[in-house]
Amino acid sequence: HELTVVSHFPKKIPQVNYTDIEVTGKMVQDIMLPLSAMIHIDMSVSYAMRELSNIEKGFESIYQKKEFQALLNSQFDLIITELFISDMFIPLADKFKAPLVMLSSSEVLAHGVDRIGLPDNPSYITHFFNNHLSNIPMNFKDRFWNTIDVIHTKLAYSYLFTSFDEEVSKRYLGDVASVSEMKNRVSLVLANTHFSVNVVRPLPPQVVEIGGIHIKPSKPLPQDIKKFLDESEHGVVYFSLGSIANGSSMSDSSRKAFCNVFSKLPQRVLWKWEVDDMPEKPANVMLVKWAPQRDVLAHPNVKLFISHGGLLGTMEAVHCGVPILGIPLFGDQRHNILQLQSVGFALKVDLANINEEVVSSAVNVMLNDPKYQNKAKELSRIFRDRPLSPLDTAVYWTEYVMKHKGAHHLRSAAVGMPWYQYFLLDVIGVLLLGIVSVIGLIIYTVKLVCSQLFTKTKMKVH
């Protein structure tokens, strides 16, 4: 196949049959936040949807690029676009008369489920932006707020995103099918999920799980890191809070709590720390500004991963069989950690509650209780046990859609169904009407019989 890819990440080495169109704009390094700010961010659905809506408005600049404009005069046999915060590019599939495949970098969010007939019952399927979540399985309070958040997200997406996407696509593509119409024409969704890591849910045939597609064979470690890990007689704790949150910006009290706990461990600690030095750094701690995380986790001496709970790092830890002490910051991180905590793979500690006692208890429990290592190895075996690799699975189903001209036979009958029919409100309404009618008839009959009996009794008395 010949691929044309529009992204922030052009290939460093040109590849045959592969054309890059580079998108410029803010990168991860531009939006890194201090951990002290993370504690105070209102991560409600309203905040998340407003911020994502502001980000999406910048996507219109892609249509304005001359290289992208030139593509509109080309011909394509398949369109692949993301399913997260924007639908402004899905009418391209109608313009090119090509099947539409959507790629979800996380679980399919609430606003994306209706187009593929994906059940999203909030009684057990946790919402991506549910910042109220305290436990999995959810208790009544969790289920209440989860339901509110799902409804809120769907309404907010329709109001903030869909109308804007319609305007942009019409402005640059002209007379093509609307965004709303194209949502129901999705042929396939490749979801970065796996039932061993995410909440298990029913999936229609057009949703294919490819969780772990980013995990490549491990490579040799940098010599300094390799030496540090190899010589760790009692094992290693790897500590990284990801690429968006700046770990070195944590409060002095939090840093001192971790340092005091680490100094008492027989294990060594490899700590991703973005500045050159650290006050009170224990002797058993090695600081690195960056580490090849997948390769570090694959080292046999790594016994614990202290993480923010991002989905990619979580899958890498599960793949490598390394349990997680999770400090969730935002987005899906809370329910990623809670889901793994529910099966005995992880423990959750809230950033706002960090102190030496809390950290010491959690770290020592996870290092010394063998159930966490045993569960990590078990979950790793389940995660790896597949008929095809995630990449081969994605390739197979993508080519399947092309071969079968959109593979419309994969679509659920729920796609495009009016919401009142999907929830059987019309049937329930008729049943309720029938029940009320029967009860009313019974009451009327009883009253009539009683009235007749009372009348006859009065006549006999007279």
C-alpha positions as semicolon CSV with decimal commas, in nm:
position;residue;x (nm);y (nm);z (nm)
1;H;0,000;0,000;0,000
2;E;0,095;0,365;-0,040
3;L;0,043;0,564;0,280
4;T;-0,002;0,937;0,328
5;V;0,019;1,029;0,696
6;V;-0,075;1,367;0,845
7;S;0,073;1,394;1,195
8;H;0,307;1,571;1,439
9;F;0,557;1,286;1,405
10;P;0,718;1,259;1,059
11;K;0,957;0,969;1,008
12;K;1,320;1,058;1,067
13;I;1,428;0,827;0,785
14;P;1,221;0,841;0,463
15;Q;1,041;0,520;0,379
16;V;0,927;0,379;0,044
17;N;0,554;0,427;-0,028
18;Y;0,521;0,650;0,281
19;T;0,449;1,024;0,252
20;D;0,459;1,253;0,556
21;I;0,267;1,576;0,597
22;E;0,398;1,733;0,914
23;V;0,160;1,918;1,145
24;T;0,310;2,190;1,362
25;G;0,179;2,318;1,691
26;K;0,209;2,253;2,063
27;M;0,397;1,942;2,167
28;V;0,408;1,755;2,497
29;Q;0,702;1,962;2,617
30;D;0,495;2,279;2,569
31;I;0,214;2,169;2,799
32;M;0,404;2,008;3,086
33;L;0,254;2,112;3,419
34;P;0,405;2,126;3,767
35;L;0,267;1,860;4,000
36;S;0,166;2,129;4,247
37;A;-0,075;2,261;3,981
38;M;-0,215;1,914;3,916
39;I;-0,359;1,895;4,268
40;H;-0,567;2,208;4,213
41;I;-0,691;2,141;3,858
42;D;-1,067;2,091;3,837
43;M;-1,075;1,771;3,631
44;S;-1,453;1,771;3,596
45;V;-1,626;1,680;3,270
46;S;-1,705;2,049;3,212
47;Y;-1,340;2,149;3,246
48;A;-1,213;1,860;3,031
49;M;-1,461;1,918;2,749
50;R;-1,398;2,296;2,743
51;E;-1,022;2,248;2,728
52;L;-1,045;1,978;2,460
53;S;-1,282;2,198;2,259
54;N;-1,025;2,479;2,266
55;I;-0,756;2,238;2,148
56;E;-0,979;2,108;1,867
57;K;-1,034;2,455;1,726
58;G;-0,668;2,455;1,626
59;F;-0,722;2,149;1,405
60;E;-0,877;2,369;1,135
61;S;-0,524;2,482;1,050
62;I;-0,459;2,134;0,907
63;Y;-0,720;2,198;0,635
64;Q;-0,540;2,525;0,556
65;K;-0,201;2,365;0,485
66;K;-0,120;2,371;0,113
67;E;0,011;2,014;0,133
68;F;-0,323;1,902;0,277
69;Q;-0,516;2,102;0,020
70;A;-0,326;1,918;-0,252
71;L;-0,446;1,586;-0,110
72;L;-0,807;1,682;-0,184
73;N;-0,735;1,634;-0,555
74;S;-0,593;1,286;-0,499
75;Q;-0,764;0,950;-0,466
76;F;-0,756;0,723;-0,160
77;D;-0,896;0,376;-0,097
78;L;-0,918;0,407;0,283
79;I;-0,938;0,689;0,537
80;I;-0,807;0,640;0,893
81;T;-0,864;0,914;1,149
82;E;-0,871;0,939;1,526
83;L;-1,169;0,889;1,756
84;F;-1,102;1,111;2,054
85;I;-1,191;1,480;2,028
86;S;-1,259;1,562;1,664
87;D;-1,480;1,443;1,378
88;M;-1,403;1,725;1,134
89;F;-1,203;1,493;0,907
90;I;-1,446;1,200;0,877
91;P;-1,632;1,355;0,576
92;L;-1,308;1,295;0,382
93;A;-1,430;0,936;0,350
94;D;-1,736;1,058;0,160
95;K;-1,528;1,288;-0,061
96;F;-1,298;1,002;-0,163
97;K;-1,579;0,741;-0,160
98;A;-1,362;0,528;0,067
99;P;-1,431;0,322;0,382
100;L;-1,372;0,495;0,716
101;V;-1,160;0,340;0,992
102;M;-1,123;0,519;1,325
103;L;-0,837;0,475;1,570
104;S;-0,901;0,524;1,941
105;S;-0,581;0,585;2,138
106;S;-0,768;0,491;2,457
107;E;-1,095;0,319;2,534
108;V;-1,381;0,445;2,316
109;L;-1,513;0,755;2,491
110;A;-1,880;0,812;2,571
111;H;-1,937;1,042;2,272
112;G;-1,804;0,777;2,033
113;V;-2,011;0,474;2,132
114;D;-2,340;0,546;1,954
115;R;-2,185;0,552;1,606
116;I;-2,075;0,190;1,646
117;G;-2,358;0,055;1,861
118;L;-2,118;-0,001;2,152
119;P;-2,300;-0,058;2,485
120;D;-2,192;0,192;2,751
121;N;-2,402;0,100;3,054
122;P;-2,272;0,334;3,330
123;S;-2,361;0,082;3,599
124;Y;-2,034;-0,102;3,532
125;I;-1,848;0,076;3,248
126;T;-1,643;0,358;3,399
127;H;-1,636;0,692;3,223
128;F;-1,302;0,823;3,093
129;F;-1,329;1,158;3,275
130;N;-1,491;1,027;3,595
131;N;-1,294;1,215;3,857
132;H;-1,532;1,101;4,133
133;L;-1,444;0,734;4,099
134;S;-1,340;0,576;4,428
135;N;-1,364;0,204;4,363
136;I;-1,410;-0,069;4,102
137;P;-1,661;-0,234;4,110
138;M;-1,845;0,096;4,158
139;N;-2,058;0,167;4,464
140;F;-2,383;0,364;4,448
141;K;-2,212;0,705;4,464
142;D;-1,968;0,605;4,190
143;R;-2,250;0,478;3,967
144;F;-2,454;0,794;4,028
145;W;-2,172;1,029;3,923
146;N;-2,065;0,796;3,644
147;T;-2,414;0,818;3,494
148;I;-2,420;1,198;3,525
149;D;-2,076;1,224;3,363
150;V;-2,172;1,001;3,067
151;I;-2,485;1,206;2,994
152;H;-2,293;1,533;3,045
153;T;-2,017;1,425;2,806
154;K;-2,254;1,327;2,527
155;L;-2,446;1,654;2,550
156;A;-2,130;1,864;2,576
157;Y;-1,970;1,690;2,276
158;S;-2,277;1,751;2,063
159;Y;-2,286;2,119;2,161
160;L;-1,913;2,205;2,164
161;F;-1,769;1,978;1,895
162;T;-2,017;1,845;1,640
163;S;-2,156;2,180;1,525
164;F;-1,803;2,321;1,485
165;D;-1,690;2,010;1,296
166;E;-1,986;2,045;1,058
167;E;-1,891;2,407;0,981
168;V;-1,523;2,330;0,919
169;S;-1,580;2,025;0,699
170;K;-1,836;2,211;0,483
171;R;-1,605;2,511;0,452
172;Y;-1,316;2,309;0,308
173;L;-1,482;2,003;0,152
174;G;-1,795;2,158;0,007
175;D;-2,086;1,932;-0,084
176;V;-2,009;1,615;0,115
177;A;-2,205;1,407;0,365
178;S;-2,246;1,574;0,702
179;V;-2,042;1,480;1,007
180;S;-2,356;1,343;1,171
181;E;-2,424;1,119;0,873
182;M;-2,063;1,003;0,849
183;K;-2,060;0,895;1,213
184;N;-2,296;0,614;1,117
185;R;-2,073;0,504;0,828
186;V;-1,772;0,400;1,036
187;S;-1,650;0,062;0,911
188;L;-1,406;-0,026;1,187
189;V;-1,270;0,107;1,517
190;L;-0,923;0,000;1,629
191;A;-0,925;0,053;2,006
192;N;-0,611;0,073;2,217
193;T;-0,760;-0,149;2,487
194;H;-0,733;-0,507;2,609
195;F;-0,967;-0,700;2,837
196;S;-0,683;-0,785;3,077
197;V;-0,617;-0,415;3,146
198;N;-0,945;-0,231;3,082
199;V;-1,296;-0,290;3,215
200;V;-1,441;-0,588;3,029
201;R;-1,734;-0,480;2,811
202;P;-1,929;-0,625;2,515
203;L;-1,784;-0,521;2,178
204;P;-1,957;-0,533;1,838
205;P;-1,755;-0,698;1,556
206;Q;-1,650;-0,362;1,413
207;V;-1,456;-0,277;1,731
208;V;-1,120;-0,455;1,745
209;E;-0,889;-0,436;2,047
210;I;-0,523;-0,368;1,965
211;G;-0,400;-0,273;2,311
212;G;-0,020;-0,288;2,330
213;I;0,036;-0,205;1,963
214;H;0,304;0,044;2,069
215;I;0,508;-0,221;2,254
216;K;0,808;-0,322;2,047
217;P;1,078;-0,584;2,119
218;S;1,307;-0,463;2,396
219;K;1,639;-0,302;2,302
220;P;1,971;-0,288;2,489
221;L;1,968;-0,033;2,771
222;P;2,210;0,262;2,793
223;Q;2,525;0,137;2,966
224;D;2,487;0,349;3,282
225;I;2,128;0,238;3,339
226;K;2,210;-0,125;3,256
227;K;2,498;-0,130;3,505
228;F;2,278;0,024;3,776
229;L;2,004;-0,236;3,720
230;D;2,236;-0,535;3,678
231;E;2,412;-0,464;4,007
232;S;2,088;-0,425;4,204
233;E;2,112;-0,729;4,430
234;H;1,768;-0,679;4,590
235;G;1,585;-0,545;4,287
236;V;1,487;-0,203;4,152
237;V;1,196;0,039;4,188
238;Y;1,137;0,244;3,870
239;F;0,971;0,583;3,934
240;S;0,828;0,792;3,647
241;L;0,524;1,017;3,629
242;G;0,515;1,027;3,249
243;S;0,591;1,286;2,985
244;I;0,324;1,550;3,055
245;A;0,365;1,592;3,430
246;N;0,703;1,724;3,533
247;G;0,809;1,493;3,818
248;S;1,084;1,724;3,939
249;S;0,821;1,991;4,011
250;M;0,665;1,799;4,299
251;S;0,642;1,980;4,631
252;D;0,932;1,971;4,875
253;S;0,725;1,772;5,123
254;S;0,640;1,506;4,863
255;R;1,001;1,482;4,746
256;K;1,126;1,444;5,103
257;A;0,865;1,175;5,173
258;F;0,982;0,967;4,876
259;C;1,351;1,027;4,955
260;N;1,309;0,920;5,319
261;V;1,125;0,603;5,217
262;F;1,371;0,515;4,938
263;S;1,673;0,566;5,167
264;K;1,548;0,284;5,392
265;L;1,494;0,032;5,111
266;P;1,739;-0,246;5,026
267;Q;1,629;-0,202;4,664
268;R;1,774;0,057;4,429
269;V;1,554;0,326;4,272
270;L;1,572;0,454;3,914
271;W;1,392;0,790;3,921
272;K;1,294;0,999;3,616
273;W;1,383;1,350;3,734
274;E;1,395;1,633;3,481
275;V;1,662;1,852;3,644
276;D;2,030;1,790;3,715
277;D;2,021;1,742;4,091
278;M;1,794;1,665;4,384
279;P;1,827;1,780;4,745
280;E;1,862;1,490;4,993
281;K;1,906;1,234;4,711
282;P;1,959;0,892;4,877
283;A;2,267;0,692;4,781
284;N;2,057;0,410;4,633
285;V;1,878;0,643;4,389
286;M;1,984;0,708;4,029
287;L;1,835;1,015;3,859
288;V;1,770;1,023;3,483
289;K;1,605;1,295;3,276
290;W;1,473;1,032;3,039
291;A;1,468;0,653;3,036
292;P;1,366;0,396;2,772
293;Q;1,069;0,290;2,984
294;R;0,966;-0,022;2,794
295;D;1,327;-0,153;2,809
296;V;1,367;-0,066;3,177
297;L;1,047;-0,249;3,269
298;A;1,167;-0,554;3,077
299;H;1,476;-0,587;3,301
300;P;1,433;-0,885;3,537
301;N;1,551;-0,689;3,841
302;V;1,271;-0,431;3,820
303;K;1,020;-0,522;4,093
304;L;0,790;-0,217;4,113
305;F;0,680;0,067;3,888
306;I;0,568;0,391;4,057
307;S;0,360;0,555;3,786
308;H;0,087;0,809;3,715
309;G;-0,122;0,535;3,551
310;G;-0,110;0,649;3,189
311;L;-0,250;0,384;2,955
312;L;0,067;0,321;2,751
313;G;0,293;0,283;3,055
314;T;0,029;0,070;3,226
315;M;0,019;-0,168;2,930
316;E;0,399;-0,183;2,923
317;A;0,402;-0,277;3,292
318;V;0,139;-0,546;3,239
319;H;0,328;-0,678;2,935
320;C;0,649;-0,701;3,139
321;G;0,480;-0,830;3,457
322;V;0,577;-0,539;3,685
323;P;0,317;-0,432;3,946
324;I;0,224;-0,064;3,973
325;L;0,198;0,180;4,260
326;G;-0,027;0,436;4,093
327;I;-0,045;0,811;4,160
328;P;-0,318;0,916;3,910
329;L;-0,315;1,279;3,794
330;F;-0,593;1,327;3,535
331;G;-0,796;1,171;3,253
332;D;-0,826;0,794;3,247
333;Q;-0,540;0,740;3,492
334;R;-0,763;0,703;3,797
335;H;-0,974;0,424;3,657
336;N;-0,672;0,258;3,489
337;I;-0,517;0,218;3,834
338;L;-0,843;0,129;4,009
339;Q;-0,917;-0,140;3,751
340;L;-0,576;-0,301;3,806
341;Q;-0,612;-0,256;4,181
342;S;-0,938;-0,453;4,165
343;V;-0,751;-0,757;4,028
344;G;-0,453;-0,730;4,265
345;F;-0,198;-0,585;4,020
346;A;-0,177;-0,229;4,155
347;L;-0,231;0,003;4,452
348;K;-0,354;0,363;4,429
349;V;-0,218;0,658;4,627
350;D;-0,364;1,006;4,575
351;L;-0,117;1,286;4,501
352;A;-0,283;1,512;4,760
353;N;-0,226;1,250;5,033
354;I;0,145;1,191;4,976
355;N;0,343;1,168;5,300
356;E;0,617;0,940;5,431
357;E;0,382;0,706;5,615
358;V;0,150;0,655;5,314
359;V;0,439;0,604;5,070
360;S;0,627;0,370;5,303
361;S;0,323;0,152;5,365
362;A;0,233;0,122;4,996
363;V;0,589;0,062;4,870
364;N;0,674;-0,198;5,134
365;V;0,347;-0,386;5,091
366;M;0,398;-0,412;4,715
367;L;0,763;-0,514;4,743
368;N;0,718;-0,769;5,020
369;D;0,376;-0,926;4,956
370;P;0,431;-1,198;4,691
371;K;0,071;-1,176;4,570
372;Y;0,152;-0,863;4,367
373;Q;0,443;-1,027;4,184
374;N;0,238;-1,342;4,126
375;K;-0,059;-1,147;3,988
376;A;0,174;-0,938;3,769
377;K;0,321;-1,249;3,608
378;E;-0,025;-1,402;3,562
379;L;-0,168;-1,087;3,401
380;S;0,138;-1,061;3,177
381;R;0,074;-1,411;3,044
382;I;-0,291;-1,325;2,974
383;F;-0,200;-0,996;2,804
384;R;0,054;-1,165;2,574
385;D;-0,161;-1,469;2,490
386;R;-0,317;-1,374;2,153
387;P;-0,361;-1,545;1,816
388;L;-0,199;-1,244;1,643
389;S;0,014;-0,956;1,767
390;P;-0,168;-0,622;1,810
391;L;0,001;-0,486;1,496
392;D;-0,085;-0,792;1,286
393;T;-0,442;-0,776;1,418
394;A;-0,472;-0,411;1,311
395;V;-0,328;-0,488;0,967
396;Y;-0,557;-0,787;0,914
397;W;-0,879;-0,602;0,998
398;T;-0,779;-0,288;0,807
399;E;-0,720;-0,494;0,493
400;Y;-1,042;-0,688;0,564
401;V;-1,238;-0,362;0,548
402;M;-1,075;-0,269;0,217
403;K;-1,124;-0,615;0,071
404;H;-1,493;-0,622;0,161
405;K;-1,561;-0,265;0,047
406;G;-1,632;-0,119;0,389
407;A;-1,739;-0,444;0,558
408;H;-2,080;-0,305;0,644
409;H;-2,183;-0,651;0,761
410;L;-1,977;-0,589;1,078
411;R;-2,202;-0,307;1,195
412;S;-2,435;-0,352;1,488
413;A;-2,807;-0,314;1,421
414;A;-2,801;-0,047;1,693
415;V;-2,613;0,198;1,468
416;G;-2,845;0,480;1,362
417;M;-3,130;0,357;1,580
418;P;-3,326;0,640;1,747
419;W;-3,240;0,664;2,115
420;Y;-3,598;0,600;2,228
421;Q;-3,599;0,273;2,032
422;Y;-3,252;0,174;2,157
423;F;-3,368;0,209;2,518
424;L;-3,707;0,050;2,434
425;L;-3,890;0,357;2,562
426;D;-4,161;0,310;2,298
427;V;-4,210;-0,053;2,400
428;I;-4,197;0,034;2,770
429;G;-4,450;0,311;2,706
430;V;-4,692;0,071;2,538
431;L;-4,642;-0,188;2,816
432;L;-4,704;0,075;3,083
433;L;-5,011;0,195;2,897
434;G;-5,133;-0,163;2,879
435;I;-5,069;-0,222;3,249
436;V;-5,238;0,104;3,347
437;S;-5,533;0,017;3,120
438;V;-5,570;-0,329;3,273
439;I;-5,549;-0,190;3,627
440;G;-5,798;0,082;3,535
441;L;-6,034;-0,178;3,384
442;I;-6,007;-0,396;3,695
443;I;-6,078;-0,099;3,923
444;Y;-6,371;0,005;3,704
445;T;-6,511;-0,352;3,701
446;V;-6,474;-0,389;4,079
447;K;-6,648;-0,056;4,134
448;L;-6,929;-0,152;3,895
449;V;-6,984;-0,491;4,062
450;C;-6,976;-0,335;4,408
451;S;-7,220;-0,069;4,296
452;Q;-7,463;-0,330;4,157
453;L;-7,441;-0,543;4,472
454;F;-7,498;-0,241;4,693
455;T;-7,804;-0,139;4,486
456;K;-7,959;-0,491;4,509
457;T;-7,897;-0,506;4,884
458;K;-8,081;-0,175;4,934
459;M;-8,380;-0,298;4,730
460;K;-8,410;-0,613;4,944
461;V;-8,404;-0,412;5,265
462;H;-8,686;-0,187;5,146
